[in-house]
Short mmCIF file of C-alpha atoms (C1' of nucleotides) in Angstrom, two decimals:
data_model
loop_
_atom_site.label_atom_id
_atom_site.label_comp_id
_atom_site.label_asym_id
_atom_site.label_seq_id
_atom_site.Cartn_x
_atom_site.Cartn_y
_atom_site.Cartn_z
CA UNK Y 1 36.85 20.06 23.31
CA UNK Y 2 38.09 16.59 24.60
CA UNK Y 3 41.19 17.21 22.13
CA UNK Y 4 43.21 19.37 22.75
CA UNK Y 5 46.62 18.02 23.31
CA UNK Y 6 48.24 18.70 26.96
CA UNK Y 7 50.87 21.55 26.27
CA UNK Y 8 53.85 20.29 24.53
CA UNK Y 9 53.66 20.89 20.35
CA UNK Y 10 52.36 17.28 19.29
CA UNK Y 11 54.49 14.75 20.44
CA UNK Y 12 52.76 12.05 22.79
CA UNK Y 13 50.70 13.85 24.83
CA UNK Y 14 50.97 10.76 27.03
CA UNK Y 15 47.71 10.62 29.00
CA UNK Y 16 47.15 7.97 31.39
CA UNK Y 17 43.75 6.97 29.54
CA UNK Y 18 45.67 5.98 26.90
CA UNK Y 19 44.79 2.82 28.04
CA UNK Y 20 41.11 3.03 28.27
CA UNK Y 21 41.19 4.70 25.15
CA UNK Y 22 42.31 2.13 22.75
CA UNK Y 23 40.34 -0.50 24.81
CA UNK Y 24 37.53 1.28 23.95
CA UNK Y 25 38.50 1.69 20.41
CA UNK Y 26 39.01 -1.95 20.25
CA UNK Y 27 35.84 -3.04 21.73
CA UNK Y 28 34.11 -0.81 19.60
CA UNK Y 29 35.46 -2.07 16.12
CA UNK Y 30 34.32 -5.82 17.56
CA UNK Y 31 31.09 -5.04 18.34
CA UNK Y 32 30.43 -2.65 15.24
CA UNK Y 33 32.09 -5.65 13.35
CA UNK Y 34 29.79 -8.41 15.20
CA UNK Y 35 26.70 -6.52 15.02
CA UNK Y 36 26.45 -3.40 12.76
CA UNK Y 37 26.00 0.39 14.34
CA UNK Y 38 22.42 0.21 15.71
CA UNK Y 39 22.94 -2.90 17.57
CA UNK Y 40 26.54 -1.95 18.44
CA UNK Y 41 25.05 -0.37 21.93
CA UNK Y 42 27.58 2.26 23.62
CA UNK Y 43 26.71 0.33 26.87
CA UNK Y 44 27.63 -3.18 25.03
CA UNK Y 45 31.30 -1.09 24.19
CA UNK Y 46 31.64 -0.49 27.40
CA UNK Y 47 31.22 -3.30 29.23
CA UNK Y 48 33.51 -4.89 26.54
CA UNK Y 49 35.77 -2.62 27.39
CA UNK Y 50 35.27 -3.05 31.50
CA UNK Y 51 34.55 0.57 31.88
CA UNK Y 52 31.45 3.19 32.34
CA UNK Y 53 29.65 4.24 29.09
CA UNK Y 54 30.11 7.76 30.04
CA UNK Y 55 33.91 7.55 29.36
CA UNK Y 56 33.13 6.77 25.64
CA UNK Y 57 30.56 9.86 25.94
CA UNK Y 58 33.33 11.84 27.22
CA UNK Y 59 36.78 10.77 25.15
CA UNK Y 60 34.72 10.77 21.61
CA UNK Y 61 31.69 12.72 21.68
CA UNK Y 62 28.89 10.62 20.91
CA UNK Y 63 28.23 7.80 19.14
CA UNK Y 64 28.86 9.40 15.87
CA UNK Y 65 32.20 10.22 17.16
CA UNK Y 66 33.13 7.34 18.34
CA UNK Y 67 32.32 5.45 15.01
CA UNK Y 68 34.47 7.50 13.13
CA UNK Y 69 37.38 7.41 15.87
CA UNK Y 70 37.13 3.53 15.54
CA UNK Y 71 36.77 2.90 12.32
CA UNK Y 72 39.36 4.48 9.86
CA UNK Y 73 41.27 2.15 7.25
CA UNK Y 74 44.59 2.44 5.53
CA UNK Y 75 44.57 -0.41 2.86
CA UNK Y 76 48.20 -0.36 2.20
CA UNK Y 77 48.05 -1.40 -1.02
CA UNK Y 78 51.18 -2.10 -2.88
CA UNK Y 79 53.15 -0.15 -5.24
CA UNK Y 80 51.98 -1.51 -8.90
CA UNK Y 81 54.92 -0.21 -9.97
CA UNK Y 82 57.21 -3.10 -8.27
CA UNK Y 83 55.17 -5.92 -9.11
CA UNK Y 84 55.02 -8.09 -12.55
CA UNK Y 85 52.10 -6.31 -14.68
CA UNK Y 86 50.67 -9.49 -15.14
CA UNK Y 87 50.65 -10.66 -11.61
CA UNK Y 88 49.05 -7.59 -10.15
CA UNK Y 89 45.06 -9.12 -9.91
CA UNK Y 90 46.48 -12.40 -8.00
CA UNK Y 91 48.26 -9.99 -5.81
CA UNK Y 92 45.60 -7.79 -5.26
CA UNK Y 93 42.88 -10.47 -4.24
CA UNK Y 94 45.56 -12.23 -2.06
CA UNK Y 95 46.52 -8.81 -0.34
CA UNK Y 96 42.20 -7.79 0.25
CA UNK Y 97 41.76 -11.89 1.79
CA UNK Y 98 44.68 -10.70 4.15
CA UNK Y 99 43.17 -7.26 5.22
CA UNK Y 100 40.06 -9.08 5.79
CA UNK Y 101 41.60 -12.13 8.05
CA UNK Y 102 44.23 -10.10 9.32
CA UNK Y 103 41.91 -7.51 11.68
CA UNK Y 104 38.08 -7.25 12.21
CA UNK Y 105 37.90 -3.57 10.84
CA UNK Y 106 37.04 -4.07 7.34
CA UNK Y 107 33.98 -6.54 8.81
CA UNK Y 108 32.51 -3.37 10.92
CA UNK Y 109 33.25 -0.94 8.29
CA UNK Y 110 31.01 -2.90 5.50
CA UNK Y 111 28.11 -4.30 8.27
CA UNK Y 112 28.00 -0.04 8.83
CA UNK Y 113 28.58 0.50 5.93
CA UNK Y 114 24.94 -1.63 4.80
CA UNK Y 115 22.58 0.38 6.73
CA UNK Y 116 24.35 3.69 8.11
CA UNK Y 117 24.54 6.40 5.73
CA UNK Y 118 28.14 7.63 7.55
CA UNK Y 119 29.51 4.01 6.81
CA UNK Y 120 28.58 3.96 3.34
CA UNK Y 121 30.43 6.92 2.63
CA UNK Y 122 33.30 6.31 4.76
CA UNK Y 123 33.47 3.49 2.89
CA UNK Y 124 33.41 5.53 -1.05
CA UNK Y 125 35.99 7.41 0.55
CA UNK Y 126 38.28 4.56 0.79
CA UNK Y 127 37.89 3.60 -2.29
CA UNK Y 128 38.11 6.91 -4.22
CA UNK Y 129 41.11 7.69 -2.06
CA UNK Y 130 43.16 4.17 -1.79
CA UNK Y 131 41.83 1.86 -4.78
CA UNK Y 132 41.05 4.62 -7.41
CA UNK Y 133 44.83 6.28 -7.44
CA UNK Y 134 45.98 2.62 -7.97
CA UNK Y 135 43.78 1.61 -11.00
CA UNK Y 136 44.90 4.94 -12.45
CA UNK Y 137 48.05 4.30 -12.28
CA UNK Y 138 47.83 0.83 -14.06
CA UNK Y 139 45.15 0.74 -16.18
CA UNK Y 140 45.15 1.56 -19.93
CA UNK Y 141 43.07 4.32 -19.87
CA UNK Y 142 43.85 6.59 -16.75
CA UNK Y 143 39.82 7.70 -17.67
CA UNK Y 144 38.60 4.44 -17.38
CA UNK Y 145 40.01 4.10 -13.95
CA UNK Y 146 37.05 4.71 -12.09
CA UNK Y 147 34.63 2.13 -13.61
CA UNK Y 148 37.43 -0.49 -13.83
CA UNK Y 149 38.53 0.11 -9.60
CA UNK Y 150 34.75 0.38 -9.60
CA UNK Y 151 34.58 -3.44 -10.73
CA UNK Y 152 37.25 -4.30 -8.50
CA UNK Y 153 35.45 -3.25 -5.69
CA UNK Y 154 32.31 -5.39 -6.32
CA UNK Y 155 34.11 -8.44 -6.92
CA UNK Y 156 36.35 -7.75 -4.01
CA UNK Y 157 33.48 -7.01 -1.56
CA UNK Y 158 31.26 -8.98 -2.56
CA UNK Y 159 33.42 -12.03 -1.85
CA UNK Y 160 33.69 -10.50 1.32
CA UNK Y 161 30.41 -10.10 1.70
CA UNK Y 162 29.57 -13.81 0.95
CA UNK Y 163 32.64 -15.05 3.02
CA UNK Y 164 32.64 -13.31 6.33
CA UNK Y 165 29.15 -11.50 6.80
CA UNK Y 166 26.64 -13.34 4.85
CA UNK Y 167 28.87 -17.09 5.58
CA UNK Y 168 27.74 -18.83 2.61
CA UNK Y 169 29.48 -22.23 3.39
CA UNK Y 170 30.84 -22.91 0.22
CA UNK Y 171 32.50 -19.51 0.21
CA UNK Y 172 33.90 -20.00 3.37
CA UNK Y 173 35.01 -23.31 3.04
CA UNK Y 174 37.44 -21.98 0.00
CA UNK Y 175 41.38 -22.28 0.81
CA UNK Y 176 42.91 -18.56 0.44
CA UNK Y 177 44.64 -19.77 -2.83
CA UNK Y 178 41.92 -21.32 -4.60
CA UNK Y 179 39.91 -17.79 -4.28
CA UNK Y 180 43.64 -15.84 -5.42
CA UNK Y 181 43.39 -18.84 -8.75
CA UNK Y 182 39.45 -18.00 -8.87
CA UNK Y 183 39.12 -14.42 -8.49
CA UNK Y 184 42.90 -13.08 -9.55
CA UNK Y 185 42.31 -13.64 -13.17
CA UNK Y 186 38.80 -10.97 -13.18
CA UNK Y 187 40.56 -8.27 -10.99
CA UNK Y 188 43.32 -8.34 -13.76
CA UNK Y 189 40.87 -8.14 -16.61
CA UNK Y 190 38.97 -6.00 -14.88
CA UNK Y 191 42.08 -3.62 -14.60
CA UNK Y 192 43.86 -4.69 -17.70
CA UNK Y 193 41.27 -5.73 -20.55
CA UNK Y 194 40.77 -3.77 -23.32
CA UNK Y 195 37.10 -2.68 -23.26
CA UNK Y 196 34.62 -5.38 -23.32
CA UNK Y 197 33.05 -5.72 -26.97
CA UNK Y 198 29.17 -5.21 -27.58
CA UNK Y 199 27.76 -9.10 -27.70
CA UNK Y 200 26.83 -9.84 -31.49
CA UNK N 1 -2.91 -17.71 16.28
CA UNK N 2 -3.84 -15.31 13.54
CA UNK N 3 -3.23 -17.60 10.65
CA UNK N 4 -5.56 -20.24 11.22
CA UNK N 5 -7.62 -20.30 7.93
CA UNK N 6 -11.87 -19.71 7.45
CA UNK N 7 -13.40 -22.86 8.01
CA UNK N 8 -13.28 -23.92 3.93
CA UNK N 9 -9.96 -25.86 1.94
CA UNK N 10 -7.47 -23.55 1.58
CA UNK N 11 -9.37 -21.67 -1.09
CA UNK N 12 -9.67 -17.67 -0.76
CA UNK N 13 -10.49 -17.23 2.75
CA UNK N 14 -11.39 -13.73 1.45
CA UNK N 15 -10.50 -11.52 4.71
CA UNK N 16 -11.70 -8.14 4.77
CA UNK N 17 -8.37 -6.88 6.51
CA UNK N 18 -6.35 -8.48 2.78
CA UNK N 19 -5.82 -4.81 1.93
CA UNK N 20 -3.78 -3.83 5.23
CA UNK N 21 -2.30 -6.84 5.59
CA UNK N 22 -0.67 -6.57 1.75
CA UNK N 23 -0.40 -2.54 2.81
CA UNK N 24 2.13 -3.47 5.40
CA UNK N 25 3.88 -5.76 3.54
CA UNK N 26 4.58 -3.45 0.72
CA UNK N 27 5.53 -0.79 3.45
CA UNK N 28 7.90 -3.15 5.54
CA UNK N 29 9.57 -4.21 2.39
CA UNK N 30 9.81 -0.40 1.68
CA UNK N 31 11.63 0.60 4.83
CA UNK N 32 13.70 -2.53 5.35
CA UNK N 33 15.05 -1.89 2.30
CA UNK N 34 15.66 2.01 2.73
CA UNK N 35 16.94 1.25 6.89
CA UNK N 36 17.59 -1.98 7.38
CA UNK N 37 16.03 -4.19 9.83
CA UNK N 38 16.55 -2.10 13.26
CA UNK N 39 16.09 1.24 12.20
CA UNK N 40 12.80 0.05 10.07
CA UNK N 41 10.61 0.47 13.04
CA UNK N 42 7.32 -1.13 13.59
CA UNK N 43 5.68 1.90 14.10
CA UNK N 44 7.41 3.68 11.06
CA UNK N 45 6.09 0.56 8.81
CA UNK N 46 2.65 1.11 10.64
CA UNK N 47 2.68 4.95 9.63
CA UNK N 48 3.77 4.20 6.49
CA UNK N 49 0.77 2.13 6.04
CA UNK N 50 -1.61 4.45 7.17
CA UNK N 51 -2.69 1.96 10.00
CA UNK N 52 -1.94 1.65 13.87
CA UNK N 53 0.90 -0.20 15.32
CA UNK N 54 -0.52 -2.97 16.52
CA UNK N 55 -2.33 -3.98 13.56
CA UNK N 56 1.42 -5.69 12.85
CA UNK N 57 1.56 -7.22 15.49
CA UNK N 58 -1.83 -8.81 15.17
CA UNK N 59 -1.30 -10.24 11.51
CA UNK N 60 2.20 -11.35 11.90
CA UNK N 61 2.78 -11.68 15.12
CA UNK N 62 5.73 -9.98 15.51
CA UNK N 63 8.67 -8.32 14.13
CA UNK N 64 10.51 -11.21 13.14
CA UNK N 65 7.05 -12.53 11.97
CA UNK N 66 6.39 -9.58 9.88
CA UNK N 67 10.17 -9.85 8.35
CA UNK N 68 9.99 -13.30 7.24
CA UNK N 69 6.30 -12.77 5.75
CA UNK N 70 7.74 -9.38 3.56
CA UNK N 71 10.77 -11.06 2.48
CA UNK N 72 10.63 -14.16 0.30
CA UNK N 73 12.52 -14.08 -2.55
CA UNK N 74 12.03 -15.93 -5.99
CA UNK N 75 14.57 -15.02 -8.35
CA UNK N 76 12.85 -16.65 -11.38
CA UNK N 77 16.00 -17.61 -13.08
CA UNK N 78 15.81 -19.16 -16.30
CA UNK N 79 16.23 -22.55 -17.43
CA UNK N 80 19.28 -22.82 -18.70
CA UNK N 81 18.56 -25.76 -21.00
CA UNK N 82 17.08 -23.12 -23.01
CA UNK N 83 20.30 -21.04 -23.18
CA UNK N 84 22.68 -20.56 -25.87
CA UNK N 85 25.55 -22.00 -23.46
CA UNK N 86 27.83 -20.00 -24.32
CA UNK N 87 25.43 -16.84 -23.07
CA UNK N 88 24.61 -18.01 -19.87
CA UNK N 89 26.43 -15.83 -17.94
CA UNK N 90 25.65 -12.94 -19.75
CA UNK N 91 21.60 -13.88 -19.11
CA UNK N 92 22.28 -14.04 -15.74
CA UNK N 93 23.82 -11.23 -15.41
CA UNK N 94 20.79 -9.13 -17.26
CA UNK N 95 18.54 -11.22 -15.36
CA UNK N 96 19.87 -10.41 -11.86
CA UNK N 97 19.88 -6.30 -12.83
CA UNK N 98 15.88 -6.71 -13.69
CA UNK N 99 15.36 -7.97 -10.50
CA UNK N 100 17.33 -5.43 -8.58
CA UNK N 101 15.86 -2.80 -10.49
CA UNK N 102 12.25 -4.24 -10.43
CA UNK N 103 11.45 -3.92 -6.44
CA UNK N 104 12.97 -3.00 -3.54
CA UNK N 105 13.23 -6.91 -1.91
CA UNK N 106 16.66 -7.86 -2.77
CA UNK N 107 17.91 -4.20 -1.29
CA UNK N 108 15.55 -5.27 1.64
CA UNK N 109 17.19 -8.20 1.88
CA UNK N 110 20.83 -7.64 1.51
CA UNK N 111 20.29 -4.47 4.19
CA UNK N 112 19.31 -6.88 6.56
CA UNK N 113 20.93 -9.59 5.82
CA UNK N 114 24.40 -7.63 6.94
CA UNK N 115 23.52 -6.67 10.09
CA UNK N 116 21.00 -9.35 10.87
CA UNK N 117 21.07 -13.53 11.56
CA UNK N 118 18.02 -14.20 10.14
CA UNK N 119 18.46 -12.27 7.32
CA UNK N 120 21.73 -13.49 6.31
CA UNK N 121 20.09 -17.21 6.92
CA UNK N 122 17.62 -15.94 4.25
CA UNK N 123 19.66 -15.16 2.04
CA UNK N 124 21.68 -18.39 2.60
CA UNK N 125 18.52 -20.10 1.25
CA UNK N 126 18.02 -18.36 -2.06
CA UNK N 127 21.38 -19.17 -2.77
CA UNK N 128 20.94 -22.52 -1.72
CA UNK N 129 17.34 -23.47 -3.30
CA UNK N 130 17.39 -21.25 -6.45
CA UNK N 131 21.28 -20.54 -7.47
CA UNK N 132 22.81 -23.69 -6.69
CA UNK N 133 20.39 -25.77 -8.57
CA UNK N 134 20.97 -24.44 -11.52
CA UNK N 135 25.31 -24.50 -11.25
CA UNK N 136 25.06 -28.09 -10.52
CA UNK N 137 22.86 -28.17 -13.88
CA UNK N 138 25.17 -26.11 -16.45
CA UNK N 139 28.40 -26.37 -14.44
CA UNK N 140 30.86 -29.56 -16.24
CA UNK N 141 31.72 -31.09 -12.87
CA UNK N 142 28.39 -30.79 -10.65
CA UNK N 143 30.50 -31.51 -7.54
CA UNK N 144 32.08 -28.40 -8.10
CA UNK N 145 28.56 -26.76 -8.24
CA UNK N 146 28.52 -25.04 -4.66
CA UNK N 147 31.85 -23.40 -5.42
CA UNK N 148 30.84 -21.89 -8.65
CA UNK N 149 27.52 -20.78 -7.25
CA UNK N 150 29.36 -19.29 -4.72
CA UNK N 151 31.59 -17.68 -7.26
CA UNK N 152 28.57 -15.93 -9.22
CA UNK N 153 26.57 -15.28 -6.08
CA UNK N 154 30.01 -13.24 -4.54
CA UNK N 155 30.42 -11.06 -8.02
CA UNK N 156 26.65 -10.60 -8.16
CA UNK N 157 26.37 -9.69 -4.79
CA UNK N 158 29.01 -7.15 -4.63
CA UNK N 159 28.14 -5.59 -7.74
CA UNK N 160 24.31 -4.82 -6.28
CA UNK N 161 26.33 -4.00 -2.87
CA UNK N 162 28.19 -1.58 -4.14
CA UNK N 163 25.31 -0.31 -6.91
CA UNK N 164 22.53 -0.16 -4.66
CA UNK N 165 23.66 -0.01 -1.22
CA UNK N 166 26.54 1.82 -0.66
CA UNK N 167 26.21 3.61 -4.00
CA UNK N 168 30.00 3.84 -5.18
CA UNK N 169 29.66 6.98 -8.04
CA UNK N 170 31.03 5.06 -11.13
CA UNK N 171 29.40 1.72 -10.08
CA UNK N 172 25.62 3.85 -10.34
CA UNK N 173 26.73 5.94 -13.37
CA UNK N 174 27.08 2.33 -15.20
CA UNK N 175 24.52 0.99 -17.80
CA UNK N 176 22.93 -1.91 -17.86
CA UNK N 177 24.51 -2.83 -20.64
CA UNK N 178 27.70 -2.16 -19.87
CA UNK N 179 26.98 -4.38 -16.47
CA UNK N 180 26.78 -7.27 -18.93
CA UNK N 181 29.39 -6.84 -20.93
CA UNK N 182 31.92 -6.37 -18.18
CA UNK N 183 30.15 -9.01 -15.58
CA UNK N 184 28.82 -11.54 -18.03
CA UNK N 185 32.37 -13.21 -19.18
CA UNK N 186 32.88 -13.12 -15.64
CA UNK N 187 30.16 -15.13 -14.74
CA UNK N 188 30.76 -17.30 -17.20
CA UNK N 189 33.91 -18.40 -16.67
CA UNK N 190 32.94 -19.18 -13.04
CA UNK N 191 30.17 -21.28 -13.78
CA UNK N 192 31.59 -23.63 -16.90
CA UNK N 193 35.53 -22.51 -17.60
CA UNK N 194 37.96 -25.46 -16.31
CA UNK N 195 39.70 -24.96 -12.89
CA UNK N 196 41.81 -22.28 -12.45
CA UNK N 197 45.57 -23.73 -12.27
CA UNK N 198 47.82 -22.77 -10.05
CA UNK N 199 50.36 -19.53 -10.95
CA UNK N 200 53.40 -20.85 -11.53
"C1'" DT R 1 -33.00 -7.98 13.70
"C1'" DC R 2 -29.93 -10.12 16.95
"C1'" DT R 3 -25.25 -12.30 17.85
"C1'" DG R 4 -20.67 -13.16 17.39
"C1'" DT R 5 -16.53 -12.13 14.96
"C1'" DT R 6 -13.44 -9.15 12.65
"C1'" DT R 7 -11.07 -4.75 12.01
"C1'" DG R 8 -9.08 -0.79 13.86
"C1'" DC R 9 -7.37 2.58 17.29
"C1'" DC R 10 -5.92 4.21 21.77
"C1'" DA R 11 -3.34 4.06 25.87
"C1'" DA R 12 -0.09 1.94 28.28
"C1'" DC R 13 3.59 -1.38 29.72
"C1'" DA R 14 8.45 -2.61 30.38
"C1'" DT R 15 12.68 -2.11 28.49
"C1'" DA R 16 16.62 -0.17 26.24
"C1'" DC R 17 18.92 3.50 24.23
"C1'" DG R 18 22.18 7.87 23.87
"C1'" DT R 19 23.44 11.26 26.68
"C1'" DT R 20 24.30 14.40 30.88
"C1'" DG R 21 25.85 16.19 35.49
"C1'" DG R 22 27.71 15.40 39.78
"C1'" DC R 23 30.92 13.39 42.85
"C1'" DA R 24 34.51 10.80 44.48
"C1'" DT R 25 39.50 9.35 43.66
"C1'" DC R 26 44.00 9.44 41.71
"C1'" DA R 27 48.19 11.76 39.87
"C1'" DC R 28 50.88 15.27 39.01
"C1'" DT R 29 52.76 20.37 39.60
"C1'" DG R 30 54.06 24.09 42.47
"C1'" DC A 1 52.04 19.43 51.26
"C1'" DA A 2 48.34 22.07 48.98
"C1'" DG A 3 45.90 22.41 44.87
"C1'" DT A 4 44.48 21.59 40.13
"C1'" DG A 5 43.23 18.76 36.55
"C1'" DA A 6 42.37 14.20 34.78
"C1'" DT A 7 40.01 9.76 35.35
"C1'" DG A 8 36.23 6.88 36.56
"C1'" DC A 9 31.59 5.54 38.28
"C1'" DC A 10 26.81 6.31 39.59
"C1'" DA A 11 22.30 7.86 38.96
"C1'" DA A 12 19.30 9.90 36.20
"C1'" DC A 13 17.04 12.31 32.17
"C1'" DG A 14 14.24 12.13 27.95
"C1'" DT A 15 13.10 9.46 24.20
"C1'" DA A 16 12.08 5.49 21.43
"C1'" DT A 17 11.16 0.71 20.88
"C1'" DG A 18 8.44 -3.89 20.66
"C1'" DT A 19 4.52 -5.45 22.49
"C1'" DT A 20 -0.12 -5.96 25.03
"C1'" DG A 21 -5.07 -5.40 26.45
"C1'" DG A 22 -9.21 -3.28 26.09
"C1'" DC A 23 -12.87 -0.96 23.67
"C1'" DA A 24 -15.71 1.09 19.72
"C1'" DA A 25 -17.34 0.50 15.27
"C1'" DA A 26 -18.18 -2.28 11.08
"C1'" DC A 27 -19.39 -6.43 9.27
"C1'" DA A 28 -21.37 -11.41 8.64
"C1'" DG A 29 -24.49 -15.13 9.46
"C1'" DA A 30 -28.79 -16.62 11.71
#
DNA sequence: TCTGTTTGCCAACATACGTTGGCATCACTG
DNA sequence: CAGTGATGCCAACGTATGTTGGCAAACAGA
């Protein structure tokens, strides 16, 4: 009901709460990011934002609403087809450290994500709909593709996890190419090597 | 207050009130791990239990009290002077699966170790007083330990993040063995393979 | 048996939360 | 300039939370 655009067919519906909109939006991603959704209070969003909780109320919904309005992700991952086959894992770990410095999004989605059933599967969605369609398209096996961008993710995320939720010092105190050197070479076997072989 | 002992040593103070006091643990540990630390409630834990609120609040104080009294962690890992040392990370790997599958108090932890300070400080020290030790005694350059650590903790992390918390499809359908196989050389190569050089 | 402590529950507190409805004020359309 | 909708704030609702104090019953030691 708060959505429908103002007349015209779709093109910027240009409302003067544009403004408060995005602010909100923006304060909301920090504080989901700083504190996960429980303690991520609509009145804490708002007064980040310098205006009344009811607006939030009123421009998404609820709480619910406003989560998912805040918190959608486009990964951008690159086209595998234009890079060197062998470089692809380096690439990939570099590109994920610059998502994660670059804007405070990926931090709120994966604090949600821990203890909000809506965040953990906003966050299988991205992967089955940004990472999957990219192992398929390089690995091997295209049937494999869902364990291997499966193994991606937990090496991926959990660095992320160590680095910027959890802060274990030594994680954080790695340079951004010593974790490419460290962590390239197992996203590329993960998404490359022939199966693992049974230890003898 | 409520933890000065009997009168004896230290030996068996023998309380009547052992049975509700373990009764909560095992329930707090139960829904910190299935809600993280805000949405586990006291009076939830209490229910849980079978016993009244405030019965938590007299044994441990508080809420914070009661979380660091459910959640110590030891990880038991193995000696690895006893280790083929060429299967270490493979071990590890097995060994950290038996503990995630064995109880609830890694989920526990990890849930509220996103979302929470204390928790991630917790966390922090299992790394620091169980994991660590043992890089700095396997890995070939022990200066080097807290970045390997780091290295295993971040792939073993993310693999029980995205396993048993946000519960990525292929990631669940996995076997244990197959875990190993695809983790282990991983492991490995963090804890004893040379540095990584740089891509030329 | 009498006395003091422990165990447990009940009722209540202060606070914080998400959410709602009403009422001004501003901007635009006619 | 009149009027209609959008924008914003205020006050309040119902509910839930952590936490507290008091009181009854069960137990332990003399």
């Amino acid at each position: 009901m708060t959505e429908i655009d103002t007349g015209r067919v779709a093109a910027r519906p240009h409302r003067r709460s544009d403004a408060t909109r995005t602010a909100i939006l923006v304060a909301a991603r920090e504080r989901f990011a700083a504190d996960g959704y429980d303690r991520a209070t609509i009145r804490a969003i708002a007064k980040a934002a310098n205006i009344d909780p009811s607006m939030v109320m009123r421009y998404y919904g609820s709480k619910e609403g406003l989560y998912a309005a805040a918190l959608d992700v486009d990964l951008r991952l690159p086209d595998p087809a234009s890079l060197d086959p062998r470089d692809v894992g380096r690439v990939l770990v570099g590109h994920f450290l610059d998502l994660w410095e670059e804007n405070e999004v990926l931090s709120a989605m994966l604090r949600v994500g821990a203890t909000h059933q809506a965040g953990a599967e906003r966050m299988q969605g991205v992967f089955r709909d940004q990472l999957l369609p990219l192992a398929r398209q390089v690995c091997p096996d295209p049937e494999q593709a869902p364990t291997r961008a499966a193994l991606i993710a937990s090496q991926v995320l959990g660095l992320a996890l160590t680095r910027y939720i959890l802060r274990f010092p030594p994680t954080v105190a790695l340079g951004r190419e010593e974790i490419v050197e460290w962590l390239g070479p197992t996203v590329q076997r993960y998404l490359t090597a022939p199966d693992p072989s049974p230890h003898p």
